[in-house]
Amino acid sequence: MTKQIVVLISGSGSNLQALIDAQQQDCLGGHISLVVSNKKSAYGLTRAANADIPTAVRTLKEYRDAGKSREDFDRDLAEFIASDYAPDLIVLAGWMHILSSAFIDRFRGRIINLHPALPGELDGAHAIDRAYDEFKAGSRSRTGVMVHYVIPEVDKGAPILVEEIPCKEGDSQEDLENRIHAVEHHILPKAVKLVLSGNVKSSE
């Protein structure tokens, strides 16, 4: 039976496109059955539609406006995904909303995230900006990309795949970003296939 994947995005969806391309080349190890965005304007929704992948938009603002909490949002999102799609794997591909235990506990060991930093370094938002600032200050000579399991502690879950990226003399921030994104686009599909193959296990 084909493994089912749900992808969560917030923006342009370039990493989603890498997953779609891998699926079309039969190199993903599963089928993307749904793409969810927490932003209505995310271009990744167009990428999904172009590949005939169902999409959904769920925004925290709607919950805030209704007097509901972040946990309510996460719980309802988890219920929607679980009841309608029953995924084998949830991939956070540029999903800019920190998920609470209300979501994570529903899919423990079945959520992975792409983060543009090495394990134990530059956790949280703006990791590329911070890496470049440290490089320019002379305190960093390399950064990297990892795909890891998601736990409630941000970017602290067990790594699945890690690739180091050098910071090169004369780099602009755009140069570094381009190298990081190129690595992201090949490491994420590989990690998805590895997890779905059963050859790597969450430490949870």
Coordinates of C-alpha atoms in Angstrom, one line a residue:
M1 CA 0.0 0.0 0.0
T2 CA 1.3 3.5 -0.9
K3 CA 2.4 5.5 2.0
Q4 CA 0.5 8.8 2.5
I5 CA 2.2 12.1 3.1
V6 CA 0.8 15.4 4.2
V7 CA 3.0 18.5 3.7
L8 CA 2.6 21.7 5.8
I9 CA 3.8 25.0 4.3
S10 CA 3.7 28.7 4.8
G11 CA 5.4 30.3 1.8
S12 CA 6.7 29.9 -1.7
G13 CA 6.9 26.1 -1.5
S14 CA 10.3 25.5 -3.1
N15 CA 10.9 22.6 -0.8
L16 CA 7.4 21.3 -1.5
Q17 CA 8.3 21.5 -5.2
A18 CA 11.3 19.3 -4.6
L19 CA 9.0 16.7 -3.0
I20 CA 6.6 16.9 -5.9
D21 CA 9.4 16.5 -8.4
A22 CA 10.7 13.4 -6.4
Q23 CA 7.2 12.0 -6.4
Q24 CA 6.8 12.4 -10.1
Q25 CA 10.1 10.7 -10.6
D26 CA 8.9 7.8 -8.3
C27 CA 11.7 8.7 -5.9
L28 CA 9.8 9.8 -2.8
G29 CA 8.6 6.5 -1.4
G30 CA 5.1 7.8 -0.9
H31 CA 2.2 9.9 -2.2
I32 CA 1.5 13.5 -1.2
S33 CA -2.2 13.4 -0.4
L34 CA -2.6 16.9 1.0
V35 CA -0.8 20.3 1.3
V36 CA -1.8 22.5 4.1
S37 CA -0.9 26.2 4.4
N38 CA -1.4 28.6 7.3
K39 CA -1.2 31.5 4.9
K40 CA -3.8 32.0 2.1
S41 CA -1.3 33.8 -0.1
A42 CA 1.4 31.0 0.0
Y43 CA 2.6 30.2 -3.6
G44 CA 3.1 26.6 -2.5
L45 CA -0.7 26.2 -2.8
T46 CA -0.4 27.0 -6.5
R47 CA 2.5 24.5 -6.8
A48 CA 0.3 21.8 -5.2
A49 CA -2.7 22.7 -7.4
N50 CA -0.5 22.5 -10.5
A51 CA 0.4 18.9 -9.5
D52 CA -3.3 18.0 -8.8
I53 CA -2.6 17.7 -5.1
P54 CA -5.5 18.7 -2.7
T55 CA -4.9 21.8 -0.6
A56 CA -6.3 23.3 2.5
V57 CA -5.8 26.6 4.3
R58 CA -6.0 26.9 8.1
T59 CA -5.0 30.2 9.7
L60 CA -4.4 30.9 13.4
K61 CA -5.9 34.4 12.9
E62 CA -9.3 32.9 12.4
Y63 CA -9.0 31.2 15.7
R64 CA -7.7 34.2 17.5
D65 CA -10.6 36.3 16.1
A66 CA -13.0 33.7 17.5
G67 CA -11.4 33.9 20.9
K68 CA -9.8 30.4 20.6
S69 CA -6.3 29.4 21.5
R70 CA -3.2 28.2 19.6
E71 CA -3.9 24.8 21.2
D72 CA -7.4 24.8 19.8
F73 CA -6.0 25.5 16.3
D74 CA -3.4 22.7 16.6
R75 CA -5.9 20.2 17.9
D76 CA -8.4 20.9 15.2
L77 CA -5.8 20.8 12.5
A78 CA -4.6 17.4 13.8
E79 CA -8.1 16.1 13.8
F80 CA -8.8 17.3 10.3
I81 CA -5.6 15.7 9.0
A82 CA -6.0 12.5 10.9
S83 CA -9.6 11.8 10.2
D84 CA -9.6 12.8 6.5
Y85 CA -6.1 11.7 5.4
A86 CA -4.6 9.3 8.0
P87 CA -1.0 10.1 6.9
D88 CA 2.0 7.9 7.4
L89 CA 4.2 11.0 7.5
I90 CA 3.7 14.7 8.0
V91 CA 6.4 16.9 6.5
L92 CA 7.0 20.5 7.7
A93 CA 8.5 22.2 4.7
G94 CA 8.8 25.9 5.6
W95 CA 5.9 25.7 8.0
M96 CA 6.3 28.9 10.1
H97 CA 4.0 28.0 13.0
I98 CA 5.4 26.3 16.1
L99 CA 3.2 23.3 16.8
S100 CA 2.2 22.5 20.3
S101 CA 1.8 19.1 21.9
A102 CA -1.9 19.3 21.0
F103 CA -0.8 18.5 17.4
I104 CA 2.5 16.7 18.0
D105 CA 1.1 14.1 20.4
R106 CA -1.4 13.0 17.8
F107 CA 1.3 12.1 15.3
R108 CA 4.3 11.4 17.6
G109 CA 7.2 9.9 15.6
R110 CA 5.5 10.7 12.3
I111 CA 6.4 14.4 11.9
I112 CA 9.6 15.6 10.4
N113 CA 10.9 19.1 9.8
L114 CA 13.5 20.7 7.6
H115 CA 15.8 23.2 9.4
P116 CA 18.6 25.3 7.8
A117 CA 21.2 24.7 10.5
L118 CA 23.2 21.9 12.1
P119 CA 21.9 20.0 15.1
G120 CA 22.3 22.0 18.3
E121 CA 23.0 25.2 16.4
L122 CA 20.8 28.2 15.5
D123 CA 17.5 26.6 16.7
G124 CA 14.4 28.6 15.8
A125 CA 13.6 31.3 13.3
H126 CA 16.0 33.3 11.0
A127 CA 18.7 30.6 11.2
I128 CA 20.2 31.6 7.8
D129 CA 20.4 35.3 8.8
R130 CA 22.0 34.5 12.1
A131 CA 24.5 32.1 10.5
Y132 CA 25.5 34.8 8.0
D133 CA 25.9 37.4 10.7
E134 CA 28.1 35.1 12.7
F135 CA 30.2 34.3 9.6
K136 CA 30.7 38.0 8.9
A137 CA 31.7 38.5 12.6
G138 CA 34.3 35.9 12.2
S139 CA 32.8 33.4 14.6
R140 CA 31.4 30.9 12.1
S141 CA 33.0 29.0 9.2
R142 CA 30.2 26.6 8.3
T143 CA 26.5 26.0 8.7
G144 CA 24.2 23.3 7.4
V145 CA 20.8 21.7 6.9
M146 CA 19.1 19.0 8.8
V147 CA 15.9 17.0 8.6
H148 CA 14.8 15.9 12.1
Y149 CA 11.9 14.4 13.9
V150 CA 9.5 17.0 15.5
I151 CA 9.1 17.1 19.3
P152 CA 7.7 19.9 21.4
E153 CA 11.1 21.5 21.9
V154 CA 11.8 23.5 18.8
D155 CA 14.4 22.0 16.4
K156 CA 15.6 19.5 19.1
G157 CA 14.2 16.3 17.7
A158 CA 16.5 13.4 16.6
P159 CA 18.3 14.2 13.3
I160 CA 17.5 12.0 10.3
L161 CA 19.8 13.5 7.7
V162 CA 22.4 16.3 8.2
E163 CA 24.6 18.0 5.6
E164 CA 27.3 20.6 6.4
I165 CA 27.7 23.7 4.2
P166 CA 30.8 25.8 4.2
C167 CA 30.7 29.6 4.6
K168 CA 33.1 30.8 1.8
E169 CA 35.2 33.9 1.8
G170 CA 33.5 36.6 -0.1
D171 CA 30.1 35.1 0.3
S172 CA 27.1 37.4 0.2
Q173 CA 24.1 36.4 2.2
E174 CA 22.4 35.5 -1.1
D175 CA 25.3 33.2 -2.0
L176 CA 25.0 31.3 1.3
E177 CA 21.2 31.2 1.0
N178 CA 21.4 29.7 -2.5
R179 CA 23.8 27.0 -1.3
I180 CA 21.6 26.2 1.6
H181 CA 18.4 26.0 -0.5
A182 CA 20.1 23.7 -3.0
V183 CA 21.0 21.3 -0.2
E184 CA 17.5 21.5 1.2
H185 CA 16.0 20.5 -2.1
H186 CA 17.9 17.3 -2.3
I187 CA 18.1 16.3 1.4
L188 CA 14.4 16.6 2.1
P189 CA 13.1 14.0 -0.4
K190 CA 15.9 11.7 0.6
A191 CA 14.9 12.0 4.3
V192 CA 11.2 11.4 3.4
K193 CA 12.1 8.2 1.5
L194 CA 14.4 7.0 4.3
V195 CA 11.7 7.5 7.0
L196 CA 9.0 5.8 4.9
S197 CA 11.3 2.9 4.1
G198 CA 11.4 2.1 7.9
N199 CA 15.2 2.4 7.8
V200 CA 15.3 5.2 10.4
K201 CA 13.4 5.4 13.7
S202 CA 12.4 8.2 15.9
S203 CA 14.1 8.2 19.3
E204 CA 10.7 9.0 20.8

